[in-house]
Amino acid sequence: MMLRFFCAGLMSVLVLNTPVVAFASKIEKIQKALKEECQVGVSSKKALTLIRPLYLTCVPGTKVSLQSDEDRCDVKCLKGNSNVIVER
């Protein structure tokens, strides 16, 4: 009986932590891009909020304008060109 509760608790912890782990490399790439292009360091939590504009909604090859309270910075879209159609 105790083992069943332990397994259920362990599974819930693993499921709840999976999304953050899945985005870990993207977070690091966002932090690196902001450091190189804007000379700004951001926390992992802030970088997590930037996944949508820098990976999901931007057009590859363009710049994304990020605006904070103090200043504005343009960062290249980090989305790969995986949806490119090649003619035959």
mmCIF file of N, CA and C in Angstrom:
data_model
loop_
_atom_site.group_PDB
_atom_site.id
_atom_site.type_symbol
_atom_site.label_atom_id
_atom_site.label_comp_id
_atom_site.label_asym_id
_atom_site.label_seq_id
_atom_site.Cartn_x
_atom_site.Cartn_y
_atom_site.Cartn_z
ATOM 1 N N MET A 1 0.821 -1.185 0.000
ATOM 2 C CA MET A 1 0.000 0.000 0.000
ATOM 3 C C MET A 1 0.875 1.264 0.000
ATOM 4 N N MET A 2 1.891 1.268 0.838
ATOM 5 C CA MET A 2 2.778 2.419 0.917
ATOM 6 C C MET A 2 3.553 2.598 -0.382
ATOM 7 N N LEU A 3 3.916 1.488 -0.999
ATOM 8 C CA LEU A 3 4.646 1.537 -2.269
ATOM 9 C C LEU A 3 3.793 2.179 -3.364
ATOM 10 N N ARG A 4 2.509 1.914 -3.359
ATOM 11 C CA ARG A 4 1.612 2.492 -4.365
ATOM 12 C C ARG A 4 1.554 4.015 -4.216
ATOM 13 N N PHE A 5 1.482 4.519 -2.991
ATOM 14 C CA PHE A 5 1.467 5.963 -2.770
ATOM 15 C C PHE A 5 2.798 6.599 -3.171
ATOM 16 N N PHE A 6 3.879 5.901 -2.868
ATOM 17 C CA PHE A 6 5.198 6.401 -3.257
ATOM 18 C C PHE A 6 5.321 6.495 -4.773
ATOM 19 N N CYS A 7 4.897 5.456 -5.485
ATOM 20 C CA CYS A 7 4.963 5.459 -6.958
ATOM 21 C C CYS A 7 4.072 6.541 -7.549
ATOM 22 N N ALA A 8 2.875 6.717 -6.980
ATOM 23 C CA ALA A 8 1.968 7.758 -7.472
ATOM 24 C C ALA A 8 2.577 9.143 -7.248
ATOM 25 N N GLY A 9 3.187 9.357 -6.092
ATOM 26 C CA GLY A 9 3.828 10.644 -5.815
ATOM 27 C C GLY A 9 5.011 10.889 -6.723
ATOM 28 N N LEU A 10 5.806 9.863 -6.954
ATOM 29 C CA LEU A 10 6.964 9.987 -7.843
ATOM 30 C C LEU A 10 6.534 10.309 -9.275
ATOM 31 N N MET A 11 5.498 9.650 -9.753
ATOM 32 C CA MET A 11 5.005 9.912 -11.111
ATOM 33 C C MET A 11 4.476 11.335 -11.249
ATOM 34 N N SER A 12 3.775 11.827 -10.234
ATOM 35 C CA SER A 12 3.252 13.191 -10.322
ATOM 36 C C SER A 12 4.386 14.217 -10.331
ATOM 37 N N VAL A 13 5.436 13.958 -9.574
ATOM 38 C CA VAL A 13 6.596 14.868 -9.575
ATOM 39 C C VAL A 13 7.259 14.853 -10.947
ATOM 40 N N LEU A 14 7.420 13.687 -11.534
ATOM 41 C CA LEU A 14 8.049 13.591 -12.855
ATOM 42 C C LEU A 14 7.215 14.282 -13.925
ATOM 43 N N VAL A 15 5.913 14.102 -13.880
ATOM 44 C CA VAL A 15 5.039 14.723 -14.879
ATOM 45 C C VAL A 15 5.040 16.241 -14.735
ATOM 46 N N LEU A 16 5.028 16.740 -13.531
ATOM 47 C CA LEU A 16 5.005 18.188 -13.324
ATOM 48 C C LEU A 16 6.317 18.852 -13.714
ATOM 49 N N ASN A 17 7.431 18.150 -13.642
ATOM 50 C CA ASN A 17 8.726 18.734 -13.969
ATOM 51 C C ASN A 17 9.122 18.538 -15.426
ATOM 52 N N THR A 18 8.410 17.748 -16.182
ATOM 53 C CA THR A 18 8.763 17.461 -17.568
ATOM 54 C C THR A 18 8.763 18.693 -18.462
ATOM 55 N N PRO A 19 7.763 19.588 -18.446
ATOM 56 C CA PRO A 19 7.795 20.738 -19.360
ATOM 57 C C PRO A 19 9.014 21.622 -19.186
ATOM 58 N N VAL A 20 9.440 21.863 -17.968
ATOM 59 C CA VAL A 20 10.609 22.709 -17.739
ATOM 60 C C VAL A 20 11.861 22.030 -18.279
ATOM 61 N N VAL A 21 11.984 20.734 -18.070
ATOM 62 C CA VAL A 21 13.137 19.991 -18.563
ATOM 63 C C VAL A 21 13.141 19.971 -20.086
ATOM 64 N N ALA A 22 11.981 19.856 -20.704
ATOM 65 C CA ALA A 22 11.892 19.815 -22.156
ATOM 66 C C ALA A 22 12.357 21.117 -22.796
ATOM 67 N N PHE A 23 12.178 22.230 -22.116
ATOM 68 C CA PHE A 23 12.565 23.527 -22.650
ATOM 69 C C PHE A 23 13.946 23.975 -22.194
ATOM 70 N N ALA A 24 14.673 23.136 -21.478
ATOM 71 C CA ALA A 24 15.944 23.545 -20.876
ATOM 72 C C ALA A 24 16.943 24.037 -21.910
ATOM 73 N N SER A 25 17.100 23.339 -23.024
ATOM 74 C CA SER A 25 18.081 23.778 -24.013
ATOM 75 C C SER A 25 17.646 25.069 -24.692
ATOM 76 N N LYS A 26 16.344 25.250 -24.904
ATOM 77 C CA LYS A 26 15.845 26.489 -25.492
ATOM 78 C C LYS A 26 16.096 27.673 -24.557
ATOM 79 N N ILE A 27 15.908 27.448 -23.272
ATOM 80 C CA ILE A 27 16.160 28.505 -22.287
ATOM 81 C C ILE A 27 17.619 28.932 -22.333
ATOM 82 N N GLU A 28 18.510 27.968 -22.392
ATOM 83 C CA GLU A 28 19.935 28.291 -22.454
ATOM 84 C C GLU A 28 20.288 29.025 -23.738
ATOM 85 N N LYS A 29 19.686 28.641 -24.862
ATOM 86 C CA LYS A 29 19.947 29.326 -26.135
ATOM 87 C C LYS A 29 19.424 30.754 -26.106
ATOM 88 N N ILE A 30 18.269 30.968 -25.485
ATOM 89 C CA ILE A 30 17.717 32.317 -25.372
ATOM 90 C C ILE A 30 18.628 33.182 -24.496
ATOM 91 N N GLN A 31 19.082 32.640 -23.372
ATOM 92 C CA GLN A 31 19.980 33.390 -22.495
ATOM 93 C C GLN A 31 21.271 33.749 -23.227
ATOM 94 N N LYS A 32 21.803 32.814 -24.005
ATOM 95 C CA LYS A 32 23.032 33.073 -24.761
ATOM 96 C C LYS A 32 22.815 34.141 -25.828
ATOM 97 N N ALA A 33 21.693 34.055 -26.558
ATOM 98 C CA ALA A 33 21.400 35.034 -27.612
ATOM 99 C C ALA A 33 21.243 36.433 -27.030
ATOM 100 N N LEU A 34 20.552 36.552 -25.913
ATOM 101 C CA LEU A 34 20.377 37.863 -25.294
ATOM 102 C C LEU A 34 21.697 38.416 -24.767
ATOM 103 N N LYS A 35 22.545 37.537 -24.270
ATOM 104 C CA LYS A 35 23.856 37.979 -23.773
ATOM 105 C C LYS A 35 24.720 38.489 -24.924
ATOM 106 N N GLU A 36 24.690 37.771 -26.068
ATOM 107 C CA GLU A 36 25.525 38.144 -27.209
ATOM 108 C C GLU A 36 24.997 39.368 -27.954
ATOM 109 N N GLU A 37 23.689 39.412 -28.188
ATOM 110 C CA GLU A 37 23.130 40.475 -29.033
ATOM 111 C C GLU A 37 22.719 41.720 -28.257
ATOM 112 N N CYS A 38 22.360 41.560 -26.992
ATOM 113 C CA CYS A 38 21.850 42.706 -26.232
ATOM 114 C C CYS A 38 22.683 43.036 -25.003
ATOM 115 N N GLN A 39 23.673 42.199 -24.697
ATOM 116 C CA GLN A 39 24.484 42.358 -23.498
ATOM 117 C C GLN A 39 23.600 42.410 -22.251
ATOM 118 N N VAL A 40 22.593 41.535 -22.221
ATOM 119 C CA VAL A 40 21.650 41.474 -21.109
ATOM 120 C C VAL A 40 21.588 40.041 -20.602
ATOM 121 N N GLY A 41 21.670 39.879 -19.301
ATOM 122 C CA GLY A 41 21.482 38.571 -18.700
ATOM 123 C C GLY A 41 20.061 38.449 -18.181
ATOM 124 N N VAL A 42 19.411 37.314 -18.452
ATOM 125 C CA VAL A 42 18.046 37.103 -17.978
ATOM 126 C C VAL A 42 17.984 35.811 -17.181
ATOM 127 N N SER A 43 17.017 35.745 -16.294
ATOM 128 C CA SER A 43 16.820 34.544 -15.492
ATOM 129 C C SER A 43 16.181 33.451 -16.341
ATOM 130 N N SER A 44 16.225 32.241 -15.847
ATOM 131 C CA SER A 44 15.592 31.122 -16.553
ATOM 132 C C SER A 44 14.086 31.329 -16.656
ATOM 133 N N LYS A 45 13.492 31.910 -15.635
ATOM 134 C CA LYS A 45 12.047 32.163 -15.647
ATOM 135 C C LYS A 45 11.675 33.167 -16.738
ATOM 136 N N LYS A 46 12.457 34.226 -16.881
ATOM 137 C CA LYS A 46 12.203 35.222 -17.930
ATOM 138 C C LYS A 46 12.447 34.617 -19.308
ATOM 139 N N ALA A 47 13.506 33.809 -19.439
ATOM 140 C CA ALA A 47 13.807 33.162 -20.720
ATOM 141 C C ALA A 47 12.693 32.210 -21.115
ATOM 142 N N LEU A 48 12.061 31.564 -20.146
ATOM 143 C CA LEU A 48 10.949 30.664 -20.429
ATOM 144 C C LEU A 48 9.785 31.418 -21.060
ATOM 145 N N THR A 49 9.565 32.657 -20.640
ATOM 146 C CA THR A 49 8.481 33.452 -21.222
ATOM 147 C C THR A 49 8.818 33.930 -22.636
ATOM 148 N N LEU A 50 10.082 33.882 -23.016
ATOM 149 C CA LEU A 50 10.496 34.342 -24.346
ATOM 150 C C LEU A 50 10.536 33.220 -25.380
ATOM 151 N N ILE A 51 10.189 31.995 -24.988
ATOM 152 C CA ILE A 51 10.192 30.885 -25.953
ATOM 153 C C ILE A 51 9.176 31.144 -27.054
ATOM 154 N N ARG A 52 8.001 31.626 -26.712
ATOM 155 C CA ARG A 52 6.964 31.860 -27.728
ATOM 156 C C ARG A 52 7.406 32.866 -28.795
ATOM 157 N N PRO A 53 7.855 34.072 -28.424
ATOM 158 C CA PRO A 53 8.230 35.010 -29.488
ATOM 159 C C PRO A 53 9.503 34.625 -30.244
ATOM 160 N N LEU A 54 10.438 33.940 -29.593
ATOM 161 C CA LEU A 54 11.718 33.653 -30.249
ATOM 162 C C LEU A 54 11.762 32.302 -30.954
ATOM 163 N N TYR A 55 10.811 31.414 -30.656
ATOM 164 C CA TYR A 55 10.807 30.093 -31.289
ATOM 165 C C TYR A 55 9.506 29.773 -32.026
ATOM 166 N N LEU A 56 8.371 30.164 -31.477
ATOM 167 C CA LEU A 56 7.103 29.671 -32.006
ATOM 168 C C LEU A 56 6.415 30.614 -32.982
ATOM 169 N N THR A 57 6.436 31.903 -32.727
ATOM 170 C CA THR A 57 5.649 32.821 -33.546
ATOM 171 C C THR A 57 6.468 33.660 -34.511
ATOM 172 N N CYS A 58 7.789 33.549 -34.477
ATOM 173 C CA CYS A 58 8.612 34.383 -35.359
ATOM 174 C C CYS A 58 8.857 33.682 -36.694
ATOM 175 N N VAL A 59 9.306 34.452 -37.658
ATOM 176 C CA VAL A 59 9.636 33.936 -38.990
ATOM 177 C C VAL A 59 11.155 33.764 -39.060
ATOM 178 N N PRO A 60 11.621 32.561 -39.424
ATOM 179 C CA PRO A 60 13.077 32.342 -39.492
ATOM 180 C C PRO A 60 13.767 33.361 -40.397
ATOM 181 N N GLY A 61 14.902 33.860 -39.939
ATOM 182 C CA GLY A 61 15.663 34.836 -40.698
ATOM 183 C C GLY A 61 15.325 36.278 -40.381
ATOM 184 N N THR A 62 14.324 36.504 -39.534
ATOM 185 C CA THR A 62 13.945 37.869 -39.163
ATOM 186 C C THR A 62 14.423 38.175 -37.744
ATOM 187 N N LYS A 63 14.254 39.414 -37.343
ATOM 188 C CA LYS A 63 14.606 39.836 -35.985
ATOM 189 C C LYS A 63 13.321 40.040 -35.187
ATOM 190 N N VAL A 64 13.384 39.696 -33.922
ATOM 191 C CA VAL A 64 12.267 39.877 -33.005
ATOM 192 C C VAL A 64 12.625 41.030 -32.082
ATOM 193 N N SER A 65 11.739 41.988 -31.979
ATOM 194 C CA SER A 65 11.972 43.141 -31.126
ATOM 195 C C SER A 65 11.447 42.853 -29.728
ATOM 196 N N LEU A 66 12.362 42.834 -28.773
ATOM 197 C CA LEU A 66 12.000 42.615 -27.372
ATOM 198 C C LEU A 66 12.131 43.933 -26.640
ATOM 199 N N GLN A 67 11.087 44.306 -25.932
ATOM 200 C CA GLN A 67 11.114 45.582 -25.238
ATOM 201 C C GLN A 67 10.903 45.360 -23.751
ATOM 202 N N SER A 68 11.825 45.839 -22.956
ATOM 203 C CA SER A 68 11.683 45.776 -21.502
ATOM 204 C C SER A 68 11.330 47.169 -21.003
ATOM 205 N N ASP A 69 11.311 47.330 -19.711
ATOM 206 C CA ASP A 69 10.961 48.629 -19.132
ATOM 207 C C ASP A 69 11.990 49.692 -19.481
ATOM 208 N N GLU A 70 13.263 49.306 -19.554
ATOM 209 C CA GLU A 70 14.326 50.284 -19.773
ATOM 210 C C GLU A 70 14.647 50.500 -21.251
ATOM 211 N N ASP A 71 14.806 49.416 -21.990
ATOM 212 C CA ASP A 71 15.275 49.574 -23.360
ATOM 213 C C ASP A 71 14.691 48.504 -24.281
ATOM 214 N N ARG A 72 15.069 48.592 -25.554
ATOM 215 C CA ARG A 72 14.576 47.698 -26.583
ATOM 216 C C ARG A 72 15.756 46.980 -27.207
ATOM 217 N N CYS A 73 15.545 45.733 -27.615
ATOM 218 C CA CYS A 73 16.616 44.941 -28.199
ATOM 219 C C CYS A 73 16.042 44.075 -29.311
ATOM 220 N N ASP A 74 16.781 43.949 -30.408
ATOM 221 C CA ASP A 74 16.374 43.088 -31.510
ATOM 222 C C ASP A 74 17.216 41.823 -31.492
ATOM 223 N N VAL A 75 16.543 40.669 -31.457
ATOM 224 C CA VAL A 75 17.205 39.367 -31.405
ATOM 225 C C VAL A 75 16.726 38.556 -32.597
ATOM 226 N N LYS A 76 17.651 37.816 -33.220
ATOM 227 C CA LYS A 76 17.249 37.019 -34.375
ATOM 228 C C LYS A 76 16.318 35.900 -33.939
ATOM 229 N N CYS A 77 15.414 35.533 -34.834
ATOM 230 C CA CYS A 77 14.484 34.430 -34.594
ATOM 231 C C CYS A 77 15.292 33.146 -34.444
ATOM 232 N N LEU A 78 15.015 32.382 -33.408
ATOM 233 C CA LEU A 78 15.783 31.181 -33.128
ATOM 234 C C LEU A 78 15.134 29.924 -33.714
ATOM 235 N N LYS A 79 13.999 30.093 -34.389
ATOM 236 C CA LYS A 79 13.330 28.947 -34.988
ATOM 237 C C LYS A 79 14.137 28.452 -36.183
ATOM 238 N N GLY A 80 14.282 27.153 -36.275
ATOM 239 C CA GLY A 80 14.991 26.566 -37.410
ATOM 240 C C GLY A 80 14.125 26.567 -38.660
ATOM 241 N N ASN A 81 14.727 26.285 -39.788
ATOM 242 C CA ASN A 81 13.986 26.241 -41.051
ATOM 243 C C ASN A 81 13.507 24.831 -41.348
ATOM 244 N N SER A 82 12.813 24.200 -40.397
ATOM 245 C CA SER A 82 12.379 22.827 -40.575
ATOM 246 C C SER A 82 11.186 22.710 -41.509
ATOM 247 N N ASN A 83 10.459 23.795 -41.748
ATOM 248 C CA ASN A 83 9.271 23.741 -42.602
ATOM 249 C C ASN A 83 9.529 24.239 -44.013
ATOM 250 N N VAL A 84 10.768 24.255 -44.432
ATOM 251 C CA VAL A 84 11.107 24.733 -45.765
ATOM 252 C C VAL A 84 10.689 23.685 -46.800
ATOM 253 N N ILE A 85 10.012 24.146 -47.850
ATOM 254 C CA ILE A 85 9.592 23.242 -48.917
ATOM 255 C C ILE A 85 10.621 23.308 -50.028
ATOM 256 N N VAL A 86 11.126 22.164 -50.395
ATOM 257 C CA VAL A 86 12.135 22.080 -51.448
ATOM 258 C C VAL A 86 11.457 21.622 -52.723
ATOM 259 N N GLU A 87 11.665 22.391 -53.809
ATOM 260 C CA GLU A 87 11.072 22.007 -55.100
ATOM 261 C C GLU A 87 11.872 20.872 -55.717
ATOM 262 N N ARG A 88 11.172 20.083 -56.509
ATOM 263 C CA ARG A 88 11.845 18.976 -57.204
ATOM 264 C C ARG A 88 12.094 19.329 -58.637
#
